[in-house]
Coordinates of N, CA and C and ligand atoms in Angstrom, one line a residue:
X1 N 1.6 41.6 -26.7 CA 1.5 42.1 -25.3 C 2.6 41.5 -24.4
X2 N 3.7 42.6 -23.5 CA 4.1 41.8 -22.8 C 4.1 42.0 -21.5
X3 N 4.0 40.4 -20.9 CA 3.7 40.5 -19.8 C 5.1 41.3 -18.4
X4 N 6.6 41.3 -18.7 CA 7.9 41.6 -18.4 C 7.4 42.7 -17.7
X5 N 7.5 42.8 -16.2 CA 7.9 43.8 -15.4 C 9.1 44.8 -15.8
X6 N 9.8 44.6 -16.6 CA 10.8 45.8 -17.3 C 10.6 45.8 -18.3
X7 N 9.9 45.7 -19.4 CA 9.2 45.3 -21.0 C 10.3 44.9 -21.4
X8 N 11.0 43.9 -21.3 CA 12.7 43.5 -21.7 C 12.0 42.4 -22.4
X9 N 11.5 41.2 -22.0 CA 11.4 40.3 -22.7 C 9.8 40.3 -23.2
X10 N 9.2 38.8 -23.7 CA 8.5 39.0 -24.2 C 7.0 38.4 -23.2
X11 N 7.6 38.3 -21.7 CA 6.8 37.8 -20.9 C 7.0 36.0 -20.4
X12 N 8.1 35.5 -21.5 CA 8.6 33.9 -21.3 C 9.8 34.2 -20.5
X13 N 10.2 35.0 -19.7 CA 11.5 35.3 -19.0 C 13.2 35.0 -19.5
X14 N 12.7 34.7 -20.8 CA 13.8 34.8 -21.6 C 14.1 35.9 -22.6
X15 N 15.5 36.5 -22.9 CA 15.7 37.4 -23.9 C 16.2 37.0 -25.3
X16 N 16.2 36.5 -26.4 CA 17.1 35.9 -27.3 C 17.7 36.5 -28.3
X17 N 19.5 36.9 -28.1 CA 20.0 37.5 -28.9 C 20.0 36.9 -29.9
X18 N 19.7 38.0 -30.8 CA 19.6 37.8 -32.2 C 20.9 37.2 -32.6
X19 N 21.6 38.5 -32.8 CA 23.0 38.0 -33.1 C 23.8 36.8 -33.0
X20 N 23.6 36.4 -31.7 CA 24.2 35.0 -31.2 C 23.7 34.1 -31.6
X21 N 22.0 34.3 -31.4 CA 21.1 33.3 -31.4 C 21.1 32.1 -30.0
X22 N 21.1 33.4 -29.4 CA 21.0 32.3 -27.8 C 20.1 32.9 -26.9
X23 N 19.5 32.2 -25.8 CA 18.5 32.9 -25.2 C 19.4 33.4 -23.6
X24 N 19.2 34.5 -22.8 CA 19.4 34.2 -21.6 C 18.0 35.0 -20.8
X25 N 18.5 34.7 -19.4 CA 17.7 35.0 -18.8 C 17.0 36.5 -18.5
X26 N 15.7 36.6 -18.5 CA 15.8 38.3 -18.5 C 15.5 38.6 -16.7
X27 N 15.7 39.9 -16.6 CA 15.9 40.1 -15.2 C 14.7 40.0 -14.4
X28 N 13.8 40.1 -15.3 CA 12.2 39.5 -14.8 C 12.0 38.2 -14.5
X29 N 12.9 37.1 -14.8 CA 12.9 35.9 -14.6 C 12.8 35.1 -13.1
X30 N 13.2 35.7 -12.5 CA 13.0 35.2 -10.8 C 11.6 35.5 -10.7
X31 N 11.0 36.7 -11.2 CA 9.4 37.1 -10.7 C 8.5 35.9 -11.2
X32 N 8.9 35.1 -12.2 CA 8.0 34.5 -13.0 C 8.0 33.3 -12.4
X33 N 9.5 32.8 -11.9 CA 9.6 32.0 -11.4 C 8.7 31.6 -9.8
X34 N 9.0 32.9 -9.2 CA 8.4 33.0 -7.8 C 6.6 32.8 -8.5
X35 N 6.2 33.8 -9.4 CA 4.7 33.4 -9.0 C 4.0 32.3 -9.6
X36 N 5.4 31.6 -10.5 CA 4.4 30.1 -11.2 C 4.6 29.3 -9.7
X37 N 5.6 29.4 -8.8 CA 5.1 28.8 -7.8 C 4.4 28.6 -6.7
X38 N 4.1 29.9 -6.4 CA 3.2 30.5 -5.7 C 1.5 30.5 -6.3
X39 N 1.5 30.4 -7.6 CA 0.5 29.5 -8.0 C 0.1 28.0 -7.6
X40 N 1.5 27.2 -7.8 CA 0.8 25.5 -7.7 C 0.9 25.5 -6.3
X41 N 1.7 26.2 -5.0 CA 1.2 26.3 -3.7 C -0.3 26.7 -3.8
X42 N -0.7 28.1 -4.1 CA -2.6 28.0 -4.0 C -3.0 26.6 -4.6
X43 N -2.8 26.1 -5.7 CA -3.9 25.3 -6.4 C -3.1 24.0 -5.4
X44 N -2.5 23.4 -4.9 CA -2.3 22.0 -4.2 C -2.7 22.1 -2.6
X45 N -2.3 23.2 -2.1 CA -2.4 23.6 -0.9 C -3.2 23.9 -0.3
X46 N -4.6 23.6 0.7 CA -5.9 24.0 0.7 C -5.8 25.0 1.5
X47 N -6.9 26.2 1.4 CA -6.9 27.5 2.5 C -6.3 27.0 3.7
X48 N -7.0 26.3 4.3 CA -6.5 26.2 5.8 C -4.9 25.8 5.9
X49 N -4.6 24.9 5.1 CA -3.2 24.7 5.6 C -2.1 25.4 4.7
X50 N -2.9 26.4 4.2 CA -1.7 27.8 3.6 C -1.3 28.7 4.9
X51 N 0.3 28.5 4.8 CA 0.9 29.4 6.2 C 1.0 28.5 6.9
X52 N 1.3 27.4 7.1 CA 1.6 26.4 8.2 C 3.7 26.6 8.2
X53 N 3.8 26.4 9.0 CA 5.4 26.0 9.3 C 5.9 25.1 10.6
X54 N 6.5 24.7 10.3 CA 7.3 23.7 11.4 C 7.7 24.7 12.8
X55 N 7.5 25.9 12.4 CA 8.1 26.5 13.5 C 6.6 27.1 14.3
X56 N 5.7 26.5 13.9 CA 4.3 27.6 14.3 C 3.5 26.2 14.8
X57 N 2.6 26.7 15.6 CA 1.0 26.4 15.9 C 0.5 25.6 14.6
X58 N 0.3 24.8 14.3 CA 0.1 23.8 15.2 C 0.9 22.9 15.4
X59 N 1.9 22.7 14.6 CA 2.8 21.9 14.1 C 3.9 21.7 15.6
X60 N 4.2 22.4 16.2 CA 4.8 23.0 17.7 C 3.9 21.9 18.5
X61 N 2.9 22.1 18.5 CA 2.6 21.0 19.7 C 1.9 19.4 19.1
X62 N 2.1 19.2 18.1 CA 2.1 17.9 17.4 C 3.0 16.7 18.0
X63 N 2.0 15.6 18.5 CA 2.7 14.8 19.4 C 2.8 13.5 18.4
X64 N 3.9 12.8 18.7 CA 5.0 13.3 19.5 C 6.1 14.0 18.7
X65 N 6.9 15.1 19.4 CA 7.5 16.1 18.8 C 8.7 15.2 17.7
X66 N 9.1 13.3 18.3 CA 9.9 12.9 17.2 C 9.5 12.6 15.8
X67 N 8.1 12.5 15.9 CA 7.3 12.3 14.1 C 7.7 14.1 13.4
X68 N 7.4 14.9 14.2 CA 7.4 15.9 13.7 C 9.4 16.6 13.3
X69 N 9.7 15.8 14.3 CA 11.5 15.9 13.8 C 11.9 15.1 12.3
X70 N 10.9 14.1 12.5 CA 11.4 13.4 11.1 C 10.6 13.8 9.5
X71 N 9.5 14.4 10.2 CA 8.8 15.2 9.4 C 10.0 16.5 8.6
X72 N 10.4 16.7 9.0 CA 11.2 18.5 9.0 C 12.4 17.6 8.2
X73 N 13.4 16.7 8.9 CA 14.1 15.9 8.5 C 14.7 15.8 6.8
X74 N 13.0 15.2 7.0 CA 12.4 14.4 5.4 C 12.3 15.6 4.6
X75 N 11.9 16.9 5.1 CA 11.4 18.3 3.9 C 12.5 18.6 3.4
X76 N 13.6 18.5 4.6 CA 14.7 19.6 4.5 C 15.7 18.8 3.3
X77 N 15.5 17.5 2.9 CA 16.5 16.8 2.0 C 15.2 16.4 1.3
X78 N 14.4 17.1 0.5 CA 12.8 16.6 0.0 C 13.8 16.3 -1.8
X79 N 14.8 17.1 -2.2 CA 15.0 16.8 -3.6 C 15.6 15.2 -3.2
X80 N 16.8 14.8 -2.2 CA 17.0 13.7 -2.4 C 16.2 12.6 -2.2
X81 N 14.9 12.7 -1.0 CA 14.0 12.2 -1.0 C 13.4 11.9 -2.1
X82 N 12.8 12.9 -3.3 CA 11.9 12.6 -4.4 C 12.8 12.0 -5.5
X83 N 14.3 12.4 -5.3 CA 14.8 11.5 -6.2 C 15.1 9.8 -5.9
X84 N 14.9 9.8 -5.0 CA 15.0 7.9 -4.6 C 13.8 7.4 -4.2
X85 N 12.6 8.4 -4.7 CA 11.2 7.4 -4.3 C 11.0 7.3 -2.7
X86 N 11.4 7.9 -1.8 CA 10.9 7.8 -0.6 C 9.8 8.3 -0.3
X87 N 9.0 8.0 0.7 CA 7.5 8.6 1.2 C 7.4 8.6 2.5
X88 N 6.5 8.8 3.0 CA 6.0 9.1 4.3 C 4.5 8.5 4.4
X89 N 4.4 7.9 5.8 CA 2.9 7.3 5.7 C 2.6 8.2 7.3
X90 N 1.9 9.0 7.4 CA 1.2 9.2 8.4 C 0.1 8.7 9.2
X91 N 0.0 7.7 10.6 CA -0.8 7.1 10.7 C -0.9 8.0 12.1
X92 N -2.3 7.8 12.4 CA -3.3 8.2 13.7 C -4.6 8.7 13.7
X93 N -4.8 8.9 15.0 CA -6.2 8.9 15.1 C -6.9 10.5 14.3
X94 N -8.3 10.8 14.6 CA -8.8 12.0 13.5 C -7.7 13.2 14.5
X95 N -7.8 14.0 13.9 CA -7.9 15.7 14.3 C -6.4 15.7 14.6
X96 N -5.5 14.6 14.6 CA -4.5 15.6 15.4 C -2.8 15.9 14.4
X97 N -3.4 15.9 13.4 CA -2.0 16.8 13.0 C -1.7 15.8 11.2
X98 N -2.1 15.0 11.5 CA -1.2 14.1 10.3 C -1.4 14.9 8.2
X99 N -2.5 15.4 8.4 CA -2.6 16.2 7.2 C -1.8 17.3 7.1
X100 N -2.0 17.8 8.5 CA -1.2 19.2 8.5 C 1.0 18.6 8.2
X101 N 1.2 17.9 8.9 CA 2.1 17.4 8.4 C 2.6 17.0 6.8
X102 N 1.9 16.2 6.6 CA 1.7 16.0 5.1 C 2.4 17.2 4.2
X103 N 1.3 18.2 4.1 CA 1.0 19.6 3.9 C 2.5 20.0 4.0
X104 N 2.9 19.9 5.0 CA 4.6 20.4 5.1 C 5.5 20.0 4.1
X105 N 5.5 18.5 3.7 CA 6.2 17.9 2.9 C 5.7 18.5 1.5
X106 N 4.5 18.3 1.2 CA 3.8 18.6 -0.2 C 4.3 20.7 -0.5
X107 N 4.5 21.2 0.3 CA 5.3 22.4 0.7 C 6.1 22.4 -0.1
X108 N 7.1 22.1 0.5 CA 8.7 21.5 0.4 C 9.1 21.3 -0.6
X109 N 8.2 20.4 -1.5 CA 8.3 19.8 -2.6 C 7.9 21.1 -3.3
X110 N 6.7 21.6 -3.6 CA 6.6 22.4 -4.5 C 7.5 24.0 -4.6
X111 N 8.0 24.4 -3.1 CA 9.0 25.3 -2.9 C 10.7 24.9 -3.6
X112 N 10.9 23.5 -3.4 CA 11.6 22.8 -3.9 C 12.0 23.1 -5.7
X113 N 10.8 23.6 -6.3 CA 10.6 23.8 -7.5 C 10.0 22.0 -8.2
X114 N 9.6 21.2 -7.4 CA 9.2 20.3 -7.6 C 7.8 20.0 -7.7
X115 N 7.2 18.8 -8.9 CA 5.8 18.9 -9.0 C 4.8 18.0 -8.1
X116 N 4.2 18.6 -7.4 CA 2.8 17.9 -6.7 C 1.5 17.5 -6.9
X117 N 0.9 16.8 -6.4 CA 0.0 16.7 -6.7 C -0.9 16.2 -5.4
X118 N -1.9 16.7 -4.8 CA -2.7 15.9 -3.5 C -4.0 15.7 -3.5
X119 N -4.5 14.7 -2.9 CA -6.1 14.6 -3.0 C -6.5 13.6 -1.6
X120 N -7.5 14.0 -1.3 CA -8.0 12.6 -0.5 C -8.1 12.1 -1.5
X121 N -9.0 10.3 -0.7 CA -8.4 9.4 -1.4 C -10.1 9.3 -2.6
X122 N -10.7 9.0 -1.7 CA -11.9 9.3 -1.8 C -12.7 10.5 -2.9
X123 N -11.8 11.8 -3.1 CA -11.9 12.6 -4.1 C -10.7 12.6 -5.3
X124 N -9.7 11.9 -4.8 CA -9.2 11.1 -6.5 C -9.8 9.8 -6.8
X125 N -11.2 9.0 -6.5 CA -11.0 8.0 -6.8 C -12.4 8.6 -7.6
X126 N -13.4 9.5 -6.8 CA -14.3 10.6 -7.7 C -14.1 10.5 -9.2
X127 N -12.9 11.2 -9.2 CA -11.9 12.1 -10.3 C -11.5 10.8 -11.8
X128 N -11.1 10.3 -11.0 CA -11.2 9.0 -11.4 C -12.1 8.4 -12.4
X129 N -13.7 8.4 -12.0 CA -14.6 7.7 -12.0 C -15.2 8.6 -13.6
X130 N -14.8 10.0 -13.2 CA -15.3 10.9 -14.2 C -14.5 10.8 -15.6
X131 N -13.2 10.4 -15.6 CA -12.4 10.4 -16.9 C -12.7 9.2 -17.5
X132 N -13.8 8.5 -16.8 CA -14.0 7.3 -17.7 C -15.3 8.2 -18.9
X133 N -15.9 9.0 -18.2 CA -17.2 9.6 -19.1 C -16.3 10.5 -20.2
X134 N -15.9 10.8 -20.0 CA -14.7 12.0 -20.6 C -13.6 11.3 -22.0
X135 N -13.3 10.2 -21.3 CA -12.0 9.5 -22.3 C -10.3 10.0 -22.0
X136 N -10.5 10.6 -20.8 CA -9.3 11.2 -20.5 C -8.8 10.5 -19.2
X137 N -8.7 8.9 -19.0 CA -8.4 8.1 -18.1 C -7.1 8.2 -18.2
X138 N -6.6 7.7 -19.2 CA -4.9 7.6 -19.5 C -3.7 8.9 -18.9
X139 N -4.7 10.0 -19.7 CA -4.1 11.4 -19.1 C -3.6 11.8 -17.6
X140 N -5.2 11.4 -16.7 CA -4.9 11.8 -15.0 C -4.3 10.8 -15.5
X141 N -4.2 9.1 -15.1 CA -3.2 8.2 -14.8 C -1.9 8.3 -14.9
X142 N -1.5 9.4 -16.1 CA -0.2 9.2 -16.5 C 0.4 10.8 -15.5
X143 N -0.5 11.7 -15.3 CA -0.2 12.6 -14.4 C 0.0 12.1 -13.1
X144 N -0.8 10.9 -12.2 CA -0.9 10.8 -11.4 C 0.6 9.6 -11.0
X145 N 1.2 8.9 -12.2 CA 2.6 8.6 -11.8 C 3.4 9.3 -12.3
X146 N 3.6 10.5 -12.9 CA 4.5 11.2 -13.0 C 5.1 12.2 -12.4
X147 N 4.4 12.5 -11.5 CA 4.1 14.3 -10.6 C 5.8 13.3 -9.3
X148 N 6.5 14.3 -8.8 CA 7.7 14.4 -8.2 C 6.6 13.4 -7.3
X149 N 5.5 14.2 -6.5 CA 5.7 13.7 -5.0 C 3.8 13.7 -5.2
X150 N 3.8 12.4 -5.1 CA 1.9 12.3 -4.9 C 1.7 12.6 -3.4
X151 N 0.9 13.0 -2.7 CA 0.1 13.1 -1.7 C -1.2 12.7 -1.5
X152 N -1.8 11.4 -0.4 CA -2.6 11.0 -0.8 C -3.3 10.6 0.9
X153 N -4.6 11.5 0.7 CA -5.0 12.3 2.3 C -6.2 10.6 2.5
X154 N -6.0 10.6 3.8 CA -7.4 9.7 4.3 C -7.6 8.4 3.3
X155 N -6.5 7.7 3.5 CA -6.5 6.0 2.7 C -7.5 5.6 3.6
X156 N -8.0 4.6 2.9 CA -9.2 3.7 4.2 C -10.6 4.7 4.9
X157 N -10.4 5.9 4.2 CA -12.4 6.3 4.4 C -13.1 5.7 3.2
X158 N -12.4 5.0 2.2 CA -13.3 5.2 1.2 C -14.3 3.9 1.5
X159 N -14.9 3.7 0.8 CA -16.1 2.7 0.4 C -15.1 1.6 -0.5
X160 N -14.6 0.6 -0.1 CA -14.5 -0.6 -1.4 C -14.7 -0.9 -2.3
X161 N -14.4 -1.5 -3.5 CA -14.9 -2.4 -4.1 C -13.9 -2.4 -5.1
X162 N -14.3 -3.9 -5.4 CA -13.2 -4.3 -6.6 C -12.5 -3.4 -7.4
X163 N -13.1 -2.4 -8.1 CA -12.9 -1.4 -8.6 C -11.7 -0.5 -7.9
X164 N -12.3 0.4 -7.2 CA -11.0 0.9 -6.0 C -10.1 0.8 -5.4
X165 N -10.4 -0.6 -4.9 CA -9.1 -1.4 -5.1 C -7.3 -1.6 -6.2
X166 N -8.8 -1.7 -7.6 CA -7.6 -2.2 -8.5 C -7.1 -0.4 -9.0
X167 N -7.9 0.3 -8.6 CA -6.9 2.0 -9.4 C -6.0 2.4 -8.6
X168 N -6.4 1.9 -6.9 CA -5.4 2.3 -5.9 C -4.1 1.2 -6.3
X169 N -4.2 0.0 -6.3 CA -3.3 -0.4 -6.8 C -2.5 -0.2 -7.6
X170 N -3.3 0.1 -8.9 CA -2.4 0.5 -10.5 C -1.4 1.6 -10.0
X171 N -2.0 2.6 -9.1 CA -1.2 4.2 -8.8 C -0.1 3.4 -8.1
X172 N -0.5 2.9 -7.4 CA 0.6 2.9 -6.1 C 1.8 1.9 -6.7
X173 N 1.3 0.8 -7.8 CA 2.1 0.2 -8.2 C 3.4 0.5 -9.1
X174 N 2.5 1.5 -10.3 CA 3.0 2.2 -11.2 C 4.3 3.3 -10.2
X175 N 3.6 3.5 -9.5 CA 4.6 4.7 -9.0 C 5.8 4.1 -7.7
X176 N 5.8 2.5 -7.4 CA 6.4 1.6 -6.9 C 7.5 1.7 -8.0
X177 N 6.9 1.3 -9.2 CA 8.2 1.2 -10.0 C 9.0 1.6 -10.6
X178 N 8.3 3.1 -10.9 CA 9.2 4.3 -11.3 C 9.7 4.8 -10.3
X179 N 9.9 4.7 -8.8 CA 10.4 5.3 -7.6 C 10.5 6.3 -7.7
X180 N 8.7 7.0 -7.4 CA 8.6 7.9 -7.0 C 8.1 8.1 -5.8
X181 N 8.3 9.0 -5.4 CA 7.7 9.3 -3.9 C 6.2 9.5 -3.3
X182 N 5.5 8.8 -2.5 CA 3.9 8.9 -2.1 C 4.3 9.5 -0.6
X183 N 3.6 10.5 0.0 CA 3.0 10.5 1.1 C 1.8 10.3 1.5
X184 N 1.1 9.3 2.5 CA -0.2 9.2 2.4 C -0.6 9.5 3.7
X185 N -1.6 9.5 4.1 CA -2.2 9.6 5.8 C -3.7 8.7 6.2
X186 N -3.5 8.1 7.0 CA -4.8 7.2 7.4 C -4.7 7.2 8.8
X187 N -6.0 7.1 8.9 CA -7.1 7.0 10.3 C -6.8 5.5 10.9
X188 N -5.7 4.6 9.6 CA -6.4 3.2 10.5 C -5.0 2.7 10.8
X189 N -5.0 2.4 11.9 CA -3.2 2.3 12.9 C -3.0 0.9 12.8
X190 N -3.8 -0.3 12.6 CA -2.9 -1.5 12.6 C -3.3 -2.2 10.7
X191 N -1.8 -3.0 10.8 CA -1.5 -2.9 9.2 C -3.0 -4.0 8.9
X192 N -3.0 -5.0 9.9 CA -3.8 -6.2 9.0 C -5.5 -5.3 8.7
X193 N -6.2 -4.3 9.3 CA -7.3 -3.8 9.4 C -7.0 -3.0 8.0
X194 N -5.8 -2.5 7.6 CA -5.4 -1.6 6.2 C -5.2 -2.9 5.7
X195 N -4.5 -3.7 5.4 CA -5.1 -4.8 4.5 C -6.1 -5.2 3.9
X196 N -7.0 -5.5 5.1 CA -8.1 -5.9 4.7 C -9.4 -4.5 4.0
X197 N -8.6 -3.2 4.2 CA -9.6 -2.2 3.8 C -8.8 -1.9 2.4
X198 N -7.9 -1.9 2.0 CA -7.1 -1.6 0.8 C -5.7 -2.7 -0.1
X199 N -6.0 -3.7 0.5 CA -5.7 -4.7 -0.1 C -4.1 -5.2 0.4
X200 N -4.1 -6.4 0.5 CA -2.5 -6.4 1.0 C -1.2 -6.3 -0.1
X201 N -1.5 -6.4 -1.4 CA -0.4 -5.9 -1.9 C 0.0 -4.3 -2.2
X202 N -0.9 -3.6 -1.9 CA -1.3 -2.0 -2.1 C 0.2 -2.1 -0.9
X203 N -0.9 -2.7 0.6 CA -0.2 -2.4 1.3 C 1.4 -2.7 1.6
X204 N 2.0 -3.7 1.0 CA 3.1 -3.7 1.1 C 4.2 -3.1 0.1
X205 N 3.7 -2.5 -0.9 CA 4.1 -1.3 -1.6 C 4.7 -0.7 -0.7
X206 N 3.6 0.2 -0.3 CA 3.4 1.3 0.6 C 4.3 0.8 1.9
X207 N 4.6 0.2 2.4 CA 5.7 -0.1 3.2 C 6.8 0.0 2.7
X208 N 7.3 -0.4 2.1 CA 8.5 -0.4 1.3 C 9.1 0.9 0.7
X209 N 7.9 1.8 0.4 CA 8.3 2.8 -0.4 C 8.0 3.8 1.4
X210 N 7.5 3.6 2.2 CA 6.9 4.9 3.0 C 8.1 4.7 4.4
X211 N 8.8 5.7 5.2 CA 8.9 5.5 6.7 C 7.5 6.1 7.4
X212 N 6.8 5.1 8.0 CA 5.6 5.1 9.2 C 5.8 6.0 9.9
X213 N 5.1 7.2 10.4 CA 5.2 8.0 11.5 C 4.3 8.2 12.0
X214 N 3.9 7.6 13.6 CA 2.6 7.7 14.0 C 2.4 9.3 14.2
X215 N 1.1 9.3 14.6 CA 1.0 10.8 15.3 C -0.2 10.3 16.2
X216 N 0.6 11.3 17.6 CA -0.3 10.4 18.9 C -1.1 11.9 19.0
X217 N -2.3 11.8 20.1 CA -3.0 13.4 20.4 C -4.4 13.0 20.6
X218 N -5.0 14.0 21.1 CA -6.4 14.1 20.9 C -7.1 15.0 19.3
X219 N -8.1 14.8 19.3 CA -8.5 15.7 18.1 C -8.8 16.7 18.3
X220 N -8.0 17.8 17.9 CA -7.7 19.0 17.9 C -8.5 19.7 17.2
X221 N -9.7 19.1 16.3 CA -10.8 20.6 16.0 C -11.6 20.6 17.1
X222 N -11.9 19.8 17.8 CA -12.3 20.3 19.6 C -12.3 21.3 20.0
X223 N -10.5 21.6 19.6 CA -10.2 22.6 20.6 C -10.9 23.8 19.7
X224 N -11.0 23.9 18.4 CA -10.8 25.4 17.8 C -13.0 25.5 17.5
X225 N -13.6 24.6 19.0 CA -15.1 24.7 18.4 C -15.2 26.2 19.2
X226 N -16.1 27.3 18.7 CA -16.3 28.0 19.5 C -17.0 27.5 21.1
X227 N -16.6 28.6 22.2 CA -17.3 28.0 23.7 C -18.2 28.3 23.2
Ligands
LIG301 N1 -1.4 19.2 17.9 C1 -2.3 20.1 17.6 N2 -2.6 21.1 18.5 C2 -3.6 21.9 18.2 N3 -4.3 21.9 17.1 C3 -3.9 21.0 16.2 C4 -2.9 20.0 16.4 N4 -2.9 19.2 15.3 C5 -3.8 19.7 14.4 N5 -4.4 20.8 14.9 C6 -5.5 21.5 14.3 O1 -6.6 20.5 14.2 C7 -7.2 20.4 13.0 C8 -6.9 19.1 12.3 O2 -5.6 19.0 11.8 P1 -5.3 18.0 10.6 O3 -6.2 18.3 9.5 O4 -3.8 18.1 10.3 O5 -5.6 16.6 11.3 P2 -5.6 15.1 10.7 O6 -4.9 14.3 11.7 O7 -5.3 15.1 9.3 O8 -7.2 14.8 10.9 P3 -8.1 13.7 10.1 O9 -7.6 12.4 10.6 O10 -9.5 14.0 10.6 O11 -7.9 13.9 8.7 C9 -6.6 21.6 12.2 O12 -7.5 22.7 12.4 C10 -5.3 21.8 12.9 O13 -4.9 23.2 12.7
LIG302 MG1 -6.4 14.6 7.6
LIG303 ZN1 11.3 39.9 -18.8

């Protein structure tokens, strides 16, 4: 069965002449291309912040407009970015923009043809908890420092403990040393209060590897409660 919008190939977007014994590309090959991506955008990208752009609502009135300059900055050079391990830490208070930013970057990257991966912190540490019942710890782990560009929503809601501590660490460390790229977002604005909630060597990782961009504002699901 093939899957080829022209029945040319055999649905792997490749043609392989016999004769030569070389493969090229079949003319269906962009399509395949466009919807394996347009795939890992649905599966990484949550409903709500599918269709966001830098040029739109909400992102337009995201204060202050220079986090959101360096936001765009950082997307628009995202291959050199993920190739030198750079990140982004978005700090501020609830509701006003810092996921949705994020989201731009995690975009970027997967438009990029680059692989992602994003979770709160709190539902990878879940995820986590379950591949110990399973036997498939090693597997997420080795996905979770391998992926181009981790994204990693709401550091510091979770609950502690020694435990959480030491997985957030292994990720962040492991992925320190292969310089790869994290973006993360937290609610908590001064460093020694993230210290003390995620440990101080986590945190100076994460310094090293992230440029800090606050985001100032009120909490914006306010505005969208019905009157
Ligand atoms: N500056 C803004 N103006 C208007 N609406 C906004 C603005 N920023 C975000 N929003 C809207 O507010 C909601 C929250 O945005 P988002 O999830 O990005 O915030 P957040 O900072 O990550 O929040 P939290 O700290 O609770 O995780 C979304 O519905 C978003 O569309
Ligand atoms: Mg958020
Ligand atoms: Zn084809």
């Amino acid at each position: 069965m093939s899957d080829c919008a022209f029945g040319v190939c055999d649905g792997s977007g490749f043609v392989i002449d016999e004769e030569s014994n070389t493969a090229y590309d079949c003319r269906c090959r962009p399509q395949i291309i466009a919807r394996r991506r347009a795939h890992s955008l649905s599966a990484v990208i949550p409903k709500i912040y599918q269709g966001i752009g830098f040029d739109r609502f909400p992102v337009t009135e995201i204060e202050p407009q220079a986090t959101v300059t360096a936001t765009r900055r950082f997307a628009g050079r995202i291959d050199e970015m993920l190739d030198t391990g750079r990140g982004l830490w978005f700090m501020g208070t609830y509701g006003n923009g810092k996921t949705t930013l994020a989201m731009l970057v995690t975009q970027a990257a997967l438009e990029a043809g680059r692989t992602a991966a994003r979770y709160t912190l709190p539902d990878l540490l879940r995820q986590i908890r379950r591949t110990f019942d399973t036997g498939s710890h090693a597997d997420l782990f080795k996905q979770l420092v391998s992926v181009d560009l981790l994204h990693v929503d709401d550091i510091g809601a979770e609950q502690t403990t020694p435990w959480v501590l030491e997985e957030l660490y292994s990720i962040v460390n492991a992925r320190y040393e292969e310089q790869r790229s994290i973006v993360i977002t937290t609610n908590i604005l001064d460093r020694e209060t993230l210290r003390e909630q995620i440990s101080e060597r986590t945190v100076s990782r994460l310094t090293e590897m992230c440029d800090e961009l606050q985001v100032l504002g009120p909490d914006h699901r306010m505005d969208l409660r019905p009157a």
